[in-house]
Amino acid sequence: MSRTNRGWTYVLIGGMFEVAWVSGLKHSSNIWEWLLTIIGIAASFWLMIGASKVLPIGSVYAVFTGLGTAGTVVAETLLFGEPFSLAKTLLILLLLSGVVGLKLVTDAQPAENGSSAQGKEAV
């Protein structure tokens, strides 16, 4: 697995941990649930930091928070009975399309940066 793919895997798993700990903040009611919430916070940020070592931090943060936001809304609707809203669903799909777009642009950036940096040195 390449470093870039590993970075995106960290972002994806970190986003899942973010959904878990954000839901934990709302629904924890005893010490063990709070402990799992704290572990989820630590794991999600450790994974985000690991991903930012190999990917652009702006893309990592945007994708991480986008996945966390969309995942939390979906989890709250499916697991905790939050009312369904078509407008909310359409906006989440718009958010996710932006996340996918960022990933596609990020994968293309290293080749562009390398060629433009060489061109600037020659000038």
Coordinates of N, CA and C in Angstrom, one line a residue:
M1 N 0.9 -1.2 0.0 CA 0.0 0.0 0.0 C 0.9 1.2 0.0
S2 N 0.6 2.2 -0.9 CA 1.4 3.4 -1.0 C 1.2 4.3 0.2
R3 N 2.1 5.2 0.4 CA 1.9 6.2 1.5 C 0.7 7.0 1.4
T4 N 0.4 7.4 0.2 CA -0.8 8.2 -0.1 C -2.1 7.4 0.3
N5 N -2.2 6.2 -0.2 CA -3.3 5.3 0.1 C -3.4 5.1 1.6
R6 N -2.3 4.9 2.3 CA -2.3 4.7 3.7 C -2.9 5.9 4.4
G7 N -2.5 7.1 3.9 CA -3.0 8.3 4.5 C -4.5 8.5 4.3
W8 N -5.0 8.1 3.1 CA -6.4 8.2 3.0 C -7.2 7.1 3.8
T9 N -6.5 6.0 4.0 CA -7.1 5.0 4.9 C -7.2 5.5 6.3
Y10 N -6.2 6.2 6.8 CA -6.2 6.8 8.1 C -7.3 7.8 8.2
V11 N -7.5 8.6 7.2 CA -8.6 9.6 7.2 C -9.9 9.0 7.3
L12 N -10.1 7.9 6.5 CA -11.4 7.2 6.5 C -11.7 6.6 7.9
I13 N -10.7 5.9 8.5 CA -10.9 5.2 9.8 C -11.0 6.3 10.9
G14 N -10.2 7.4 10.7 CA -10.3 8.5 11.7 C -11.7 9.1 11.7
G15 N -12.3 9.2 10.5 CA -13.7 9.8 10.4 C -14.7 8.9 11.0
M16 N -14.5 7.6 11.0 CA -15.4 6.6 11.6 C -15.3 6.8 13.2
F17 N -14.0 6.9 13.7 CA -13.9 7.2 15.1 C -14.5 8.5 15.5
E18 N -14.4 9.5 14.6 CA -15.0 10.8 14.9 C -16.6 10.6 15.1
V19 N -17.2 9.9 14.2 CA -18.6 9.7 14.3 C -18.9 9.0 15.7
A20 N -18.1 8.0 16.0 CA -18.4 7.3 17.3 C -18.2 8.3 18.5
W21 N -17.1 9.1 18.5 CA -17.0 9.9 19.7 C -17.9 11.1 19.8
V22 N -18.3 11.6 18.6 CA -19.3 12.7 18.7 C -20.6 12.2 19.2
S23 N -21.0 11.0 18.7 CA -22.3 10.4 19.2 C -22.1 10.1 20.7
G24 N -20.9 9.7 21.1 CA -20.6 9.4 22.5 C -20.8 10.6 23.4
L25 N -20.4 11.8 22.9 CA -20.6 13.0 23.7 C -22.0 13.2 24.0
K26 N -22.9 12.9 23.1 CA -24.3 13.1 23.4 C -25.0 12.0 24.2
H27 N -24.5 10.7 24.0 CA -25.3 9.6 24.5 C -24.6 8.9 25.7
S28 N -23.4 9.3 26.1 CA -22.7 8.6 27.2 C -23.4 8.9 28.5
S29 N -23.5 7.8 29.3 CA -24.2 8.0 30.5 C -23.5 7.3 31.7
N30 N -22.4 6.6 31.5 CA -21.6 6.1 32.6 C -20.1 6.2 32.3
I31 N -19.3 5.8 33.3 CA -17.9 6.0 33.2 C -17.3 5.2 32.0
W32 N -17.8 4.0 31.7 CA -17.3 3.2 30.7 C -17.6 3.8 29.3
E33 N -18.8 4.3 29.1 CA -19.1 5.0 27.9 C -18.3 6.2 27.6
W34 N -18.0 7.0 28.7 CA -17.2 8.2 28.6 C -15.8 7.8 28.3
L35 N -15.3 6.7 28.9 CA -13.9 6.2 28.6 C -13.8 5.8 27.1
L36 N -14.8 5.1 26.6 CA -14.8 4.8 25.1 C -14.8 6.1 24.3
T37 N -15.6 7.1 24.7 CA -15.6 8.3 24.0 C -14.2 9.0 24.0
I38 N -13.5 9.0 25.1 CA -12.2 9.6 25.2 C -11.2 8.8 24.3
I39 N -11.3 7.5 24.3 CA -10.5 6.7 23.4 C -10.8 7.0 22.0
G40 N -12.0 7.2 21.6 CA -12.4 7.5 20.3 C -11.8 8.9 19.8
I41 N -11.8 9.8 20.7 CA -11.2 11.1 20.4 C -9.7 11.0 20.2
A42 N -9.1 10.3 21.0 CA -7.6 10.1 20.9 C -7.3 9.4 19.6
A43 N -8.0 8.3 19.3 CA -7.8 7.5 18.1 C -8.0 8.3 16.8
S44 N -9.1 9.1 16.8 CA -9.4 9.9 15.6 C -8.4 10.9 15.3
F45 N -7.9 11.6 16.4 CA -6.9 12.6 16.2 C -5.5 12.0 15.9
W46 N -5.2 10.9 16.4 CA -3.9 10.2 16.1 C -3.9 9.8 14.6
L47 N -5.1 9.3 14.1 CA -5.1 8.9 12.7 C -5.1 10.2 11.8
M48 N -5.7 11.3 12.2 CA -5.7 12.5 11.4 C -4.3 13.1 11.4
I49 N -3.6 13.0 12.5 CA -2.2 13.5 12.5 C -1.3 12.6 11.6
G50 N -1.5 11.3 11.7 CA -0.8 10.4 10.8 C -1.0 10.6 9.3
A51 N -2.3 10.9 9.0 CA -2.6 11.2 7.6 C -2.0 12.5 7.1
S52 N -1.9 13.5 8.0 CA -1.4 14.8 7.6 C 0.1 14.8 7.4
K53 N 0.8 13.7 7.8 CA 2.2 13.6 7.5 C 2.5 13.2 6.1
V54 N 1.5 12.6 5.4 CA 1.7 12.2 4.0 C 0.8 12.9 3.0
L55 N -0.2 13.6 3.5 CA -1.2 14.3 2.6 C -1.3 15.8 3.0
P56 N -1.7 16.6 2.1 CA -1.9 18.0 2.5 C -2.9 18.2 3.6
I57 N -2.5 19.0 4.6 CA -3.3 19.2 5.8 C -4.7 19.7 5.5
G58 N -4.8 20.7 4.5 CA -6.1 21.2 4.2 C -7.0 20.2 3.7
S59 N -6.5 19.3 2.9 CA -7.4 18.2 2.3 C -7.7 17.2 3.4
V60 N -6.8 16.9 4.3 CA -7.0 15.9 5.4 C -8.1 16.5 6.3
Y61 N -8.0 17.7 6.7 CA -9.0 18.3 7.6 C -10.3 18.4 6.9
A62 N -10.4 18.9 5.7 CA -11.7 19.0 5.0 C -12.4 17.6 4.9
V63 N -11.7 16.6 4.5 CA -12.3 15.3 4.3 C -12.6 14.7 5.6
F64 N -11.8 14.8 6.6 CA -12.0 14.3 8.0 C -13.3 14.9 8.6
T65 N -13.4 16.2 8.5 CA -14.6 16.9 9.1 C -15.8 16.6 8.3
G66 N -15.7 16.5 6.9 CA -16.8 16.2 6.1 C -17.4 14.8 6.4
L67 N -16.5 13.8 6.5 CA -16.9 12.5 6.8 C -17.5 12.4 8.2
G68 N -16.9 13.1 9.1 CA -17.4 13.1 10.5 C -18.8 13.8 10.5
T69 N -19.0 14.9 9.8 CA -20.3 15.5 9.8 C -21.4 14.6 9.2
A70 N -21.1 14.1 8.0 CA -22.0 13.3 7.3 C -22.3 12.0 8.0
G71 N -21.3 11.4 8.5 CA -21.4 10.1 9.3 C -22.2 10.3 10.6
T72 N -22.0 11.5 11.2 CA -22.7 11.7 12.5 C -24.2 11.9 12.2
V73 N -24.6 12.6 11.1 CA -26.0 12.8 10.8 C -26.6 11.5 10.4
V74 N -25.9 10.7 9.6 CA -26.5 9.4 9.3 C -26.6 8.5 10.5
A75 N -25.6 8.4 11.3 CA -25.7 7.6 12.5 C -26.8 8.0 13.5
E76 N -26.9 9.3 13.7 CA -28.0 9.8 14.5 C -29.4 9.5 14.0
T77 N -29.5 9.5 12.6 CA -30.8 9.2 12.0 C -31.1 7.7 12.1
L78 N -30.1 6.8 11.8 CA -30.3 5.4 11.8 C -30.3 4.7 13.1
L79 N -29.4 5.2 14.0 CA -29.3 4.5 15.3 C -30.0 5.2 16.5
F80 N -30.3 6.5 16.4 CA -30.8 7.2 17.5 C -32.2 7.9 17.2
G81 N -32.8 7.6 16.1 CA -34.1 8.1 15.8 C -34.2 9.6 15.5
E82 N -33.2 10.2 15.0 CA -33.2 11.6 14.6 C -34.2 11.6 13.4
P83 N -35.1 12.6 13.3 CA -36.0 12.7 12.1 C -35.2 12.8 10.8
F84 N -35.7 12.2 9.8 CA -35.2 12.3 8.4 C -35.6 13.6 7.8
S85 N -34.7 14.2 7.1 CA -34.9 15.4 6.3 C -34.3 15.3 4.9
L86 N -35.2 15.5 3.9 CA -34.7 15.5 2.5 C -33.6 16.6 2.3
A87 N -33.9 17.8 2.8 CA -32.9 18.9 2.6 C -31.6 18.5 3.2
K88 N -31.6 18.0 4.4 CA -30.4 17.6 5.1 C -29.6 16.5 4.3
T89 N -30.4 15.6 3.8 CA -29.8 14.5 3.0 C -29.1 15.0 1.7
L90 N -29.8 15.9 1.0 CA -29.2 16.5 -0.2 C -28.0 17.3 0.1
L91 N -28.0 18.1 1.2 CA -26.8 18.8 1.6 C -25.6 17.9 2.0
I92 N -25.9 16.8 2.6 CA -24.8 15.9 2.9 C -24.3 15.3 1.7
L93 N -25.1 15.0 0.7 CA -24.6 14.4 -0.6 C -23.7 15.5 -1.3
L94 N -24.1 16.8 -1.2 CA -23.3 17.8 -1.7 C -21.9 17.9 -1.0
L95 N -22.0 17.8 0.3 CA -20.7 17.8 1.1 C -19.8 16.6 0.7
L96 N -20.4 15.4 0.6 CA -19.6 14.2 0.2 C -19.1 14.3 -1.2
S97 N -19.8 15.0 -2.1 CA -19.3 15.1 -3.5 C -18.0 16.1 -3.4
G98 N -18.1 17.1 -2.5 CA -16.9 17.9 -2.4 C -15.7 17.1 -1.8
V99 N -16.0 16.2 -0.9 CA -14.9 15.4 -0.3 C -14.3 14.5 -1.4
V100 N -15.1 13.9 -2.2 CA -14.6 13.1 -3.3 C -13.8 13.9 -4.2
G101 N -14.3 15.1 -4.6 CA -13.5 16.0 -5.4 C -12.2 16.4 -4.9
L102 N -12.1 16.6 -3.6 CA -10.8 17.0 -2.9 C -9.9 15.8 -3.0
K103 N -10.4 14.6 -2.9 CA -9.5 13.4 -3.0 C -8.9 13.3 -4.4
L104 N -9.8 13.5 -5.4 CA -9.3 13.4 -6.8 C -8.3 14.5 -7.1
V105 N -8.5 15.7 -6.6 CA -7.6 16.8 -6.9 C -6.3 16.6 -6.1
T106 N -6.4 16.1 -4.9 CA -5.2 15.8 -4.1 C -4.3 14.8 -4.8
D107 N -4.9 13.7 -5.3 CA -4.1 12.7 -6.0 C -3.4 13.2 -7.2
A108 N -3.9 14.2 -7.9 CA -3.3 14.8 -9.1 C -2.3 15.9 -8.7
Q109 N -2.3 16.5 -7.6 CA -1.5 17.6 -7.2 C 0.0 17.3 -7.2
P110 N 0.5 16.2 -6.6 CA 2.0 16.0 -6.6 C 2.7 16.1 -7.9
A111 N 2.1 15.5 -9.0 CA 2.7 15.5 -10.3 C 2.7 17.0 -10.8
E112 N 1.7 17.7 -10.6 CA 1.6 19.1 -11.0 C 2.6 20.0 -10.3
N113 N 2.7 19.8 -9.0 CA 3.6 20.6 -8.2 C 5.1 20.3 -8.6
G114 N 5.4 19.0 -8.8 CA 6.8 18.7 -9.2 C 7.2 19.3 -10.5
S115 N 6.3 19.3 -11.5 CA 6.6 19.9 -12.8 C 6.7 21.4 -12.7
S116 N 5.8 22.1 -12.0 CA 5.8 23.5 -11.9 C 7.0 24.0 -11.1
A117 N 7.4 23.2 -10.1 CA 8.5 23.6 -9.3 C 9.8 23.5 -10.1
Q118 N 9.9 22.5 -11.0 CA 11.1 22.4 -11.8 C 11.1 23.6 -12.8
G119 N 10.0 24.0 -13.3 CA 9.9 25.1 -14.2 C 10.4 26.4 -13.6
K120 N 10.0 26.6 -12.3 CA 10.4 27.8 -11.6 C 11.9 27.9 -11.3
E121 N 12.5 26.7 -11.0 CA 13.9 26.7 -10.8 C 14.7 27.0 -12.0
A122 N 14.2 26.6 -13.2 CA 14.9 26.9 -14.4 C 14.9 28.4 -14.8
V123 N 13.9 29.1 -14.3 CA 13.8 30.5 -14.7 C 14.7 31.4 -13.9

